[in-house]
Amino acid sequence: MIEEKRYRVVIRCPQCGEKFVLKGSRKEDGTIQTGFVRCICGNSSRLYVDTAPE
């Protein structure tokens, strides 16, 4: 059973410089789920992601 821990996720786009601060939770496979799909500039492949527990 995985503990429902929340994470602070900072996503930065190197293409346009936009920064997003989101909250997410860890899925069973170990990835962090935030619902983020792509940056407002359309970039969805090259993103810098930093996570920290809350």
XYZ file of N, CA and C in Angstrom:
162
model
N 0.839 -1.183 0.000
C 0.000 0.000 0.000
C 0.885 1.247 0.000
N 0.616 2.164 -0.872
C 1.403 3.383 -0.982
C 0.762 4.491 -0.158
N 1.599 5.179 0.584
C 1.125 6.289 1.409
C 0.760 7.461 0.507
N -0.358 8.115 0.795
C -0.806 9.275 0.018
C -0.046 10.518 0.451
N 1.129 10.702 -0.093
C 1.957 11.845 0.231
C 1.889 12.832 -0.926
N 1.791 14.110 -0.618
C 1.739 15.148 -1.648
C 3.152 15.655 -1.913
N 3.393 16.054 -3.155
C 4.692 16.556 -3.568
C 4.539 17.915 -4.228
N 5.507 18.778 -3.998
C 5.578 20.072 -4.681
C 6.421 19.840 -5.920
N 5.860 20.148 -7.074
C 6.526 19.891 -8.348
C 6.736 21.227 -9.062
N 7.985 21.502 -9.427
C 8.319 22.707 -10.178
C 8.746 22.265 -11.568
N 8.040 22.763 -12.576
C 8.333 22.423 -13.966
C 8.792 23.692 -14.673
N 9.954 23.620 -15.326
C 10.492 24.766 -16.058
C 10.671 24.383 -17.519
N 10.292 25.322 -18.373
C 10.424 25.121 -19.813
C 11.666 25.871 -20.296
N 12.668 25.184 -20.835
C 13.856 25.869 -21.324
C 13.618 26.616 -22.640
N 12.554 26.286 -23.323
C 12.252 26.900 -24.610
C 11.757 28.339 -24.444
N 10.827 28.570 -23.489
C 10.268 29.915 -23.324
C 10.564 30.520 -21.951
N 11.067 29.716 -21.005
C 11.411 30.220 -19.691
C 10.268 30.211 -18.691
N 9.105 29.702 -19.064
C 7.939 29.668 -18.168
C 8.179 28.685 -17.023
N 7.635 28.995 -15.844
C 7.779 28.156 -14.659
C 6.395 27.848 -14.106
N 6.166 26.583 -13.770
C 4.898 26.121 -13.213
C 5.168 25.461 -11.868
N 4.379 25.791 -10.856
C 4.476 25.157 -9.548
C 3.163 24.419 -9.314
N 3.256 23.101 -9.173
C 2.078 22.250 -9.051
C 2.196 21.353 -7.832
N 1.104 20.703 -7.486
C 1.110 19.676 -6.456
C 0.763 18.358 -7.117
N 1.417 17.299 -6.672
C 1.162 15.999 -7.259
C 1.232 14.905 -6.221
N 0.891 13.702 -6.645
C 0.960 12.535 -5.765
C 1.674 11.411 -6.514
N 2.261 10.514 -5.741
C 3.019 9.401 -6.324
C 2.072 8.272 -6.705
N 2.233 7.779 -7.938
C 1.437 6.644 -8.403
C 2.110 5.348 -7.959
N 1.444 4.230 -8.147
C 1.970 2.934 -7.723
C 3.263 2.557 -8.435
N 3.460 3.036 -9.663
C 4.688 2.707 -10.397
C 5.856 3.625 -10.032
N 5.625 4.572 -9.092
C 6.705 5.424 -8.611
C 6.797 6.787 -9.262
N 6.005 7.042 -10.294
C 6.035 8.346 -10.950
C 5.142 9.332 -10.211
N 5.414 10.615 -10.409
C 4.612 11.665 -9.789
C 3.566 12.131 -10.790
N 2.305 12.133 -10.388
C 1.199 12.541 -11.255
C 0.739 13.946 -10.885
N 0.790 14.871 -11.868
C 0.329 16.243 -11.644
C -0.783 16.641 -12.601
N -0.896 15.960 -13.720
C -1.863 16.330 -14.737
C -1.287 17.284 -15.776
N -0.015 17.668 -15.618
C 0.639 18.583 -16.554
C 0.892 17.862 -17.873
N 0.538 18.506 -18.992
C 0.716 17.888 -20.303
C 1.789 18.588 -21.109
N 1.677 19.922 -21.244
C 2.664 20.668 -22.021
C 2.652 22.140 -21.603
N 3.714 22.832 -21.965
C 3.865 24.250 -21.657
C 2.942 25.074 -22.560
N 2.720 26.330 -22.186
C 1.862 27.196 -22.995
C 2.463 27.499 -24.360
N 3.789 27.304 -24.507
C 4.427 27.524 -25.804
C 4.316 26.289 -26.698
N 3.756 25.188 -26.184
C 3.579 23.975 -26.976
C 4.635 22.914 -26.724
N 5.670 23.225 -25.956
C 6.739 22.274 -25.662
C 6.212 21.194 -24.723
N 6.379 19.933 -25.098
C 5.959 18.839 -24.233
C 7.048 17.790 -24.044
N 8.207 17.993 -24.659
C 9.238 16.965 -24.586
C 10.435 17.357 -23.717
N 10.894 18.581 -23.799
C 12.063 19.018 -23.018
C 11.608 19.920 -21.880
N 11.415 19.340 -20.723
C 10.989 20.094 -19.545
C 11.871 19.690 -18.375
N 12.230 20.636 -17.518
C 12.987 20.360 -16.313
C 12.000 20.216 -15.172
N 12.038 19.086 -14.463
C 11.087 18.800 -13.400
C 11.846 18.562 -12.092
N 11.493 19.323 -11.049
C 12.047 19.148 -9.706
C 10.903 18.799 -8.768
N 11.089 17.776 -7.908
C 10.055 17.406 -6.956
C 10.608 17.429 -5.538
N 9.749 17.768 -4.596
C 10.101 17.763 -3.176
C 8.851 17.424 -2.377
N 8.980 16.579 -1.350
C 7.801 16.285 -0.531
C 7.350 17.521 0.237
N 6.052 17.613 0.478
C 5.506 18.740 1.247
C 5.523 18.440 2.718
